[in-house]
PDB file of C-alpha atoms in Angstrom:
ATOM      1  CA  MET A   1     101.770  62.159 107.728  1.00 54.00           C
ATOM      2  CA  THR A   2      99.894  64.972 105.899  1.00 56.00           C
ATOM      3  CA  ALA A   3     101.269  68.422 106.063  1.00 66.00           C
ATOM      4  CA  THR A   4      98.823  70.960 108.008  1.00 78.00           C
ATOM      5  CA  LYS A   5      97.048  73.343 105.694  1.00 80.00           C
ATOM      6  CA  PRO A   6      97.838  77.200 106.225  1.00 80.00           C
ATOM      7  CA  PRO A   7      94.797  78.897 107.802  1.00 84.00           C
ATOM      8  CA  ASP A   8      92.395  80.877 105.499  1.00 92.00           C
ATOM      9  CA  VAL A   9      93.028  84.689 105.692  1.00 94.00           C
ATOM     10  CA  THR A  10      90.351  87.095 104.237  1.00 96.00           C
ATOM     11  CA  ILE A  11      91.909  90.187 102.584  1.00 96.00           C
ATOM     12  CA  GLU A  12      89.559  93.077 101.882  1.00 97.00           C
ATOM     13  CA  LEU A  13      90.915  95.509  99.415  1.00 96.00           C
ATOM     14  CA  TYR A  14      90.019  99.273  99.329  1.00 94.00           C
ATOM     15  CA  GLY A  15      90.886 102.108  96.993  1.00 91.00           C
ATOM     16  CA  ILE A  16      93.338 101.574  94.271  1.00 90.00           C
ATOM     17  CA  ALA A  17      93.816  97.855  95.185  1.00 93.00           C
ATOM     18  CA  ARG A  18      89.936  97.184  94.734  1.00 94.00           C
ATOM     19  CA  GLN A  19      90.124  99.235  91.481  1.00 93.00           C
ATOM     20  CA  ARG A  20      92.910  97.078  90.065  1.00 92.00           C
ATOM     21  CA  ALA A  21      91.856  93.707  91.392  1.00 94.00           C
ATOM     22  CA  GLY A  22      88.283  94.107  90.301  1.00 94.00           C
ATOM     23  CA  VAL A  23      87.156  92.425  93.514  1.00 95.00           C
ATOM     24  CA  ALA A  24      86.354  93.622  97.030  1.00 97.00           C
ATOM     25  CA  HIS A  25      87.819  90.645  98.964  1.00 96.00           C
ATOM     26  CA  ILE A  26      89.761  87.341  98.373  1.00 96.00           C
ATOM     27  CA  THR A  27      90.403  84.574 100.776  1.00 95.00           C
ATOM     28  CA  VAL A  28      93.983  82.881 100.675  1.00 94.00           C
ATOM     29  CA  GLU A  29      95.763  80.389 102.776  1.00 93.00           C
ATOM     30  CA  ALA A  30      98.804  81.782 104.452  1.00 93.00           C
ATOM     31  CA  GLU A  31     100.699  81.486 107.430  1.00 93.00           C
ATOM     32  CA  THR A  32     102.757  84.923 107.358  1.00 92.00           C
ATOM     33  CA  LEU A  33     101.839  88.170 106.169  1.00 92.00           C
ATOM     34  CA  ALA A  34     104.413  87.851 103.279  1.00 92.00           C
ATOM     35  CA  ASP A  35     102.632  84.544 102.114  1.00 94.00           C
ATOM     36  CA  ALA A  36      99.172  86.371 102.274  1.00 95.00           C
ATOM     37  CA  VAL A  37     100.576  89.121 100.210  1.00 94.00           C
ATOM     38  CA  ARG A  38     102.242  86.759  97.673  1.00 93.00           C
ATOM     39  CA  GLN A  39      98.878  84.559  97.297  1.00 94.00           C
ATOM     40  CA  LEU A  40      97.021  87.864  96.707  1.00 95.00           C
ATOM     41  CA  GLU A  41      99.453  89.175  93.960  1.00 95.00           C
ATOM     42  CA  SER A  42      99.186  85.698  92.248  1.00 95.00           C
ATOM     43  CA  ALA A  43      95.211  85.624  92.523  1.00 94.00           C
ATOM     44  CA  CYS A  44      95.174  89.175  91.143  1.00 94.00           C
ATOM     45  CA  PRO A  45      98.275  89.857  88.720  1.00 95.00           C
ATOM     46  CA  ARG A  46      97.448  93.595  88.495  1.00 94.00           C
ATOM     47  CA  LEU A  47      98.411  94.040  92.108  1.00 93.00           C
ATOM     48  CA  ALA A  48     101.985  93.123  91.288  1.00 92.00           C
ATOM     49  CA  GLY A  49     104.481  95.144  93.137  1.00 91.00           C
ATOM     50  CA  ILE A  50     102.685  95.396  96.426  1.00 91.00           C
ATOM     51  CA  LEU A  51     105.458  93.124  97.709  1.00 88.00           C
ATOM     52  CA  GLN A  52     108.848  94.850  96.708  1.00 88.00           C
ATOM     53  CA  ALA A  53     111.783  92.901  95.590  1.00 86.00           C
ATOM     54  CA  ASP A  54     113.282  93.331  98.834  1.00 87.00           C
ATOM     55  CA  GLY A  55     110.464  91.621 100.555  1.00 84.00           C
ATOM     56  CA  THR A  56     108.999  94.793 102.296  1.00 88.00           C
ATOM     57  CA  LEU A  57     105.423  96.117 101.482  1.00 90.00           C
ATOM     58  CA  SER A  58     105.308  98.898  98.883  1.00 91.00           C
ATOM     59  CA  PRO A  59     105.153 102.386 100.394  1.00 91.00           C
ATOM     60  CA  HIS A  60     101.946 102.931  98.603  1.00 91.00           C
ATOM     61  CA  PHE A  61      99.920 100.481 100.666  1.00 92.00           C
ATOM     62  CA  LEU A  62      98.937  99.766 104.064  1.00 92.00           C
ATOM     63  CA  LEU A  63      97.901  96.665 105.882  1.00 93.00           C
ATOM     64  CA  SER A  64      95.811  96.430 108.905  1.00 94.00           C
ATOM     65  CA  LEU A  65      95.153  93.083 110.882  1.00 93.00           C
ATOM     66  CA  ASN A  66      91.377  92.696 111.928  1.00 92.00           C
ATOM     67  CA  GLY A  67      91.008  96.695 111.528  1.00 90.00           C
ATOM     68  CA  GLU A  68      92.967  96.937 114.938  1.00 92.00           C
ATOM     69  CA  ARG A  69      96.431  97.769 114.045  1.00 92.00           C
ATOM     70  CA  PHE A  70      98.594  98.327 111.060  1.00 91.00           C
ATOM     71  CA  LEU A  71     101.317  95.588 110.431  1.00 87.00           C
ATOM     72  CA  GLY A  72     104.944  96.414 109.824  1.00 80.00           C
ATOM     73  CA  SER A  73     106.795  93.253 109.482  1.00 85.00           C
ATOM     74  CA  LEU A  74     105.679  91.016 106.814  1.00 87.00           C
ATOM     75  CA  ARG A  75     107.355  88.021 108.768  1.00 88.00           C
ATOM     76  CA  GLU A  76     104.351  88.146 111.229  1.00 88.00           C
ATOM     77  CA  LYS A  77     102.624  85.083 111.664  1.00 91.00           C
ATOM     78  CA  LEU A  78      98.738  85.359 111.214  1.00 92.00           C
ATOM     79  CA  PRO A  79      96.346  84.470 113.794  1.00 89.00           C
ATOM     80  CA  VAL A  80      93.577  81.943 112.710  1.00 85.00           C
ATOM     81  CA  ASN A  81      90.593  83.427 110.868  1.00 87.00           C
ATOM     82  CA  ALA A  82      92.832  86.795 110.248  1.00 92.00           C
ATOM     83  CA  HIS A  83      91.001  89.482 108.504  1.00 96.00           C
ATOM     84  CA  LEU A  84      93.457  91.853 106.578  1.00 96.00           C
ATOM     85  CA  LEU A  85      92.459  95.253 104.995  1.00 96.00           C
ATOM     86  CA  LEU A  86      94.717  96.343 102.195  1.00 95.00           C
ATOM     87  CA  LEU A  87      94.585 100.226 101.851  1.00 92.00           C
ATOM     88  CA  SER A  88      96.152 102.877  99.459  1.00 87.00           C
ATOM     89  CA  ALA A  89      98.542 105.008 101.564  1.00 82.00           C
ATOM     90  CA  ASP A  90      97.214 108.382 100.143  1.00 70.00           C
ATOM     91  CA  ALA A  91      99.319 111.284 100.428  1.00 51.00           C
ATOM     92  CA  GLY A  92      98.049 114.452 102.201  1.00 49.00           C
ATOM     93  CA  GLY A  93      95.545 112.590 104.524  1.00 49.00           C
TER      94      GLY A  93
END
């Protein structure tokens, strides 16, 4: 019996994340938000630190699911064809 492949997740990068990564978007295979961030950091080592040692998202970044809502829990399961937006959490608005 074969294992089920995790769904593809597209992560679109903005601001500092895009500058560091050198790409506008990347597609990873992930079931949870934490898995997606780990895959992103693995594919783009210059983004190391988005996921903190305690497993939380760095306060310097925000993640939005399908441009509809910001995500808080990295344990959240991602829907099929999820599209994440990674944004810098700039101070001052």
